[in-house]
Short mmCIF file of C-alpha atoms in Angstrom, two decimals:
data_model
loop_
_atom_site.label_atom_id
_atom_site.label_comp_id
_atom_site.label_asym_id
_atom_site.label_seq_id
_atom_site.Cartn_x
_atom_site.Cartn_y
_atom_site.Cartn_z
CA MET A 1 32.90 1.97 0.47
CA ASN A 2 31.02 1.05 -2.70
CA GLU A 3 27.49 2.07 -3.42
CA GLN A 4 25.67 -0.91 -1.69
CA GLU A 5 27.53 -0.73 1.22
CA CYS A 6 26.47 2.93 1.65
CA GLY A 7 23.08 1.69 0.88
CA SER A 8 23.38 -0.91 3.98
CA TRP A 9 25.18 2.01 6.07
CA LEU A 10 22.52 4.45 5.17
CA LYS A 11 19.33 1.87 6.28
CA SER A 12 21.24 1.41 9.61
CA TRP A 13 22.18 5.16 10.41
CA LEU A 14 18.26 6.03 9.34
CA THR A 15 16.82 3.76 11.78
CA SER A 16 19.37 4.24 14.71
CA GLY A 17 19.50 7.15 17.38
CA ALA A 18 23.34 7.72 16.86
CA SER A 19 24.67 10.87 15.44
CA THR A 20 24.41 11.86 11.93
CA MET A 21 28.23 13.89 12.39
CA ALA A 22 29.74 11.14 14.06
CA ARG A 23 28.45 8.66 11.37
CA ILE A 24 29.55 10.74 8.30
CA PHE A 25 32.85 11.44 9.66
CA PHE A 26 33.92 8.02 8.72
CA ILE A 27 33.20 7.63 5.26
CA ASP A 28 34.25 8.63 1.65
CA PRO A 29 33.86 12.53 0.69
CA ALA A 30 31.56 10.60 -2.17
CA ALA A 31 29.54 9.01 0.00
CA ALA A 32 28.81 11.77 2.07
CA PHE A 33 27.88 13.03 -0.79
CA PHE A 34 25.52 9.95 -2.13
CA ILE A 35 23.98 10.45 1.72
CA ALA A 36 23.36 14.17 1.47
CA SER A 37 21.39 13.75 -2.02
CA PHE A 38 19.19 10.64 -0.62
CA THR A 39 18.24 12.33 2.67
CA SER A 40 17.41 15.56 0.72
CA CYS A 41 15.56 13.63 -1.61
CA ALA A 42 13.69 11.89 1.17
CA VAL A 43 13.01 15.60 2.51
CA VAL A 44 11.50 17.01 -0.33
CA ASP A 45 9.25 14.04 -0.52
CA PHE A 46 8.08 13.68 3.02
CA THR A 47 7.22 17.68 2.74
CA GLU A 48 5.17 16.84 -0.75
CA ARG A 49 3.62 14.39 1.00
CA LYS A 50 2.84 16.38 3.98
CA ALA A 51 1.55 19.17 2.01
CA ALA A 52 -0.78 17.15 -0.27
CA GLU A 53 -2.40 15.48 3.30
CA LEU A 54 -2.83 19.44 4.55
CA ARG A 55 -4.64 20.68 1.46
CA LEU A 56 -6.80 16.84 1.30
CA ARG A 57 -8.02 17.37 5.14
CA GLN A 58 -8.77 21.15 4.41
CA PHE A 59 -10.66 19.97 1.39
CA GLU A 60 -12.16 17.19 3.03
CA ARG A 61 -13.95 20.37 5.81
CA VAL A 62 -15.48 22.07 2.83
CA VAL A 63 -17.26 19.04 1.06
CA GLU A 64 -18.57 17.26 4.33
CA GLY A 65 -21.53 19.41 4.59
CA LEU A 66 -22.57 19.98 0.40
CA ASP A 67 -25.43 17.54 -1.18
CA GLU A 68 -23.35 16.33 -3.81
CA MET A 69 -21.47 13.39 -4.06
CA ILE A 70 -17.91 13.69 -3.45
CA ALA A 71 -15.36 11.24 -3.05
CA VAL A 72 -11.15 11.12 -3.62
CA ALA A 73 -9.34 8.62 -4.59
CA ASP A 74 -5.16 8.07 -5.44
CA ARG A 75 -3.08 6.97 -8.41
CA GLN A 76 -3.46 3.46 -6.43
CA TYR A 77 -6.94 3.83 -7.16
CA ARG A 78 -7.91 4.27 -3.44
CA ILE A 79 -10.34 6.07 -2.07
CA VAL A 80 -9.01 8.60 0.65
CA LEU A 81 -11.89 10.85 1.02
CA ALA A 82 -16.01 10.51 0.87
CA ASN A 83 -18.44 12.69 2.24
CA ARG A 84 -21.40 12.11 4.16
CA SER A 85 -23.76 11.90 0.73
CA PHE A 86 -21.34 9.63 -1.13
CA LEU A 87 -21.55 7.30 2.07
CA ASP A 88 -25.34 8.19 2.23
CA TYR A 89 -25.55 7.05 -1.50
CA VAL A 90 -23.40 3.81 -1.49
CA GLY A 91 -24.75 2.94 1.80
CA LYS A 92 -21.21 2.36 3.32
CA SER A 93 -19.76 3.51 6.52
CA ALA A 94 -16.68 5.57 6.33
CA ASP A 95 -14.96 2.60 7.65
CA GLN A 96 -16.33 0.69 4.77
CA CYS A 97 -15.26 2.82 2.28
CA ILE A 98 -12.44 5.21 3.25
CA GLY A 99 -9.05 2.77 2.39
CA ARG A 100 -10.68 1.30 0.55
CA LEU A 101 -9.97 0.16 -3.85
CA VAL A 102 -12.82 2.08 -6.27
CA PRO A 103 -13.66 -1.34 -7.78
CA GLU A 104 -14.97 -2.51 -4.46
CA VAL A 105 -16.85 0.26 -3.62
CA VAL A 106 -18.58 0.73 -7.35
CA GLY A 107 -18.26 -2.88 -8.53
CA GLN A 108 -15.25 -4.44 -10.38
CA GLU A 109 -16.79 -4.76 -14.00
CA ALA A 110 -18.27 -0.49 -13.99
CA PHE A 111 -14.69 0.28 -13.04
CA GLU A 112 -12.52 -1.60 -15.69
CA GLN A 113 -15.19 -0.56 -18.54
CA ILE A 114 -16.02 3.38 -17.74
CA ILE A 115 -14.58 4.52 -14.17
CA GLY A 116 -11.25 3.37 -13.96
CA PRO A 117 -10.14 4.29 -17.77
CA LYS A 118 -11.96 7.43 -17.05
CA ILE A 119 -10.05 8.22 -13.23
CA ASP A 120 -6.31 7.56 -15.96
CA GLU A 121 -7.37 10.60 -18.24
CA CYS A 122 -7.94 12.48 -14.89
CA LEU A 123 -4.29 11.44 -13.41
CA ALA A 124 -3.09 12.79 -16.69
CA GLY A 125 -4.26 15.81 -15.86
CA LYS A 126 -7.32 16.03 -17.36
CA HIS A 127 -10.66 17.19 -16.62
CA VAL A 128 -13.53 14.79 -17.04
CA GLU A 129 -17.55 14.49 -17.39
CA TYR A 130 -19.31 11.61 -18.73
CA GLU A 131 -23.12 9.94 -17.71
CA MET A 132 -23.06 6.66 -16.95
CA LYS A 133 -25.65 3.86 -15.85
CA TRP A 134 -24.94 2.64 -12.48
CA THR A 135 -26.89 -0.58 -11.03
CA HIS A 136 -27.45 1.01 -7.29
CA PRO A 137 -27.85 -2.50 -4.43
CA ARG A 138 -30.87 -0.94 -3.12
CA TRP A 139 -32.92 1.08 -6.37
CA GLY A 140 -31.31 -0.66 -9.12
CA GLU A 141 -30.10 0.86 -12.57
CA ARG A 142 -29.81 4.75 -11.98
CA ASP A 143 -28.44 7.54 -14.21
CA LEU A 144 -25.71 9.34 -12.98
CA ALA A 145 -23.27 12.70 -13.89
CA VAL A 146 -19.84 12.43 -13.36
CA SER A 147 -16.74 15.09 -13.17
CA TYR A 148 -13.20 14.12 -12.43
CA SER A 149 -10.88 16.78 -11.28
CA PRO A 150 -7.23 16.64 -10.65
CA LEU A 151 -6.05 17.90 -7.75
CA GLY A 152 -2.84 18.51 -6.91
CA ASP A 153 0.42 18.78 -8.77
CA SER A 154 1.81 16.07 -11.15
CA GLY A 155 3.31 12.66 -9.59
CA GLU A 156 2.31 10.89 -6.98
CA SER A 157 1.00 13.27 -4.48
CA ARG A 158 -1.82 13.66 -7.54
CA THR A 159 -5.59 13.07 -6.36
CA VAL A 160 -8.78 12.80 -8.15
CA VAL A 161 -11.95 14.31 -7.09
CA SER A 162 -14.87 13.02 -8.00
CA VAL A 163 -18.56 14.54 -8.23
CA VAL A 164 -21.49 12.48 -8.60
CA ARG A 165 -25.22 13.24 -8.91
CA ASP A 166 -28.05 11.04 -9.65
CA VAL A 167 -29.74 12.31 -12.59
CA THR A 168 -32.15 9.67 -13.12
CA ASN A 169 -35.64 11.36 -12.16
CA ALA A 170 -34.62 14.45 -14.76
CA ARG A 171 -33.81 12.17 -17.93
CA ARG A 172 -36.51 9.85 -16.47
CA LEU A 173 -38.79 13.09 -17.13
CA GLU A 174 -37.01 14.13 -20.47
CA GLU A 175 -37.88 10.74 -22.18
CA LEU A 176 -41.60 11.41 -21.11
CA GLN A 177 -41.21 14.67 -22.82
CA MET A 178 -39.90 13.23 -26.24
CA THR A 179 -42.55 10.96 -25.83
CA SER A 180 -45.24 13.28 -25.23
CA GLN A 181 -43.47 15.55 -28.22
CA ARG A 182 -43.27 12.56 -30.34
CA ARG A 183 -47.24 11.49 -29.96
CA ILE A 184 -48.53 15.11 -30.60
CA GLU A 185 -45.69 15.00 -33.98
CA MET A 186 -48.10 11.84 -35.72
CA ALA A 187 -51.37 13.39 -33.97
CA GLU A 188 -50.78 16.34 -36.26
CA SER A 189 -49.24 14.16 -39.33
CA ALA A 190 -52.64 11.92 -39.56
CA GLY A 191 -54.75 15.21 -39.31
CA LEU A 192 -56.32 13.94 -36.05
CA PRO A 193 -57.61 16.50 -33.89
CA PHE A 194 -56.65 16.78 -29.98
CA GLY A 195 -57.08 18.62 -27.39
CA VAL A 196 -56.91 18.90 -23.16
CA TRP A 197 -58.89 17.11 -21.42
CA ASP A 198 -59.73 20.00 -17.89
CA TRP A 199 -60.81 18.50 -14.98
CA ASP A 200 -62.23 20.93 -12.36
CA LEU A 201 -61.82 19.18 -8.82
CA LYS A 202 -63.83 21.54 -7.16
CA THR A 203 -67.35 21.24 -9.06
CA ASN A 204 -66.08 17.82 -10.53
CA ARG A 205 -66.61 18.87 -13.64
CA VAL A 206 -64.21 17.62 -16.99
CA GLU A 207 -64.21 19.42 -20.08
CA TRP A 208 -62.88 19.15 -23.21
CA SER A 209 -60.97 21.85 -24.96
CA SER A 210 -59.80 21.37 -28.53
CA GLU A 211 -56.22 22.80 -30.11
#
């Protein structure tokens, strides 16, 4: 029996209910070794996948109630887990998100330009942090702080855990503070007087205090 014939036989054996020992009895030692090796690899791969699924389910129970937006994608960029905060933010149900490709959820342009390459870095074993602007379907442009961490060992079972925070309000506050500081510095450099208006709500009295 050559390797091709052995492969065909193995396929029929795996899908049949016949006795393993009875089947192996009719093949030569080389073919038996090939089948034993193939079966061993299949068992190891199955075991690794089941372990990865178990880790994923345990992780899902931990992150479901967190305020942070958390999603997990596999090596094919398919979303395999998303907590309630993530689903609420993107405005999708679990059925509309789980099992979908990342670009279907976040948009093709954002995926190709930013998200996809960052996921590839994480799949290579790196922890990745970055900020990006993303157009929300209801709220318009938002500032997002994103971090990716690899989950699982290297290989096909590795997945990417993403933690996303909307930092739009914080970034706008920082911009206002910077603008205010620049105005104060301009007034100082021009030698202009400046101060603070105080408004007493109880007496409805307004006073100017120079500084």
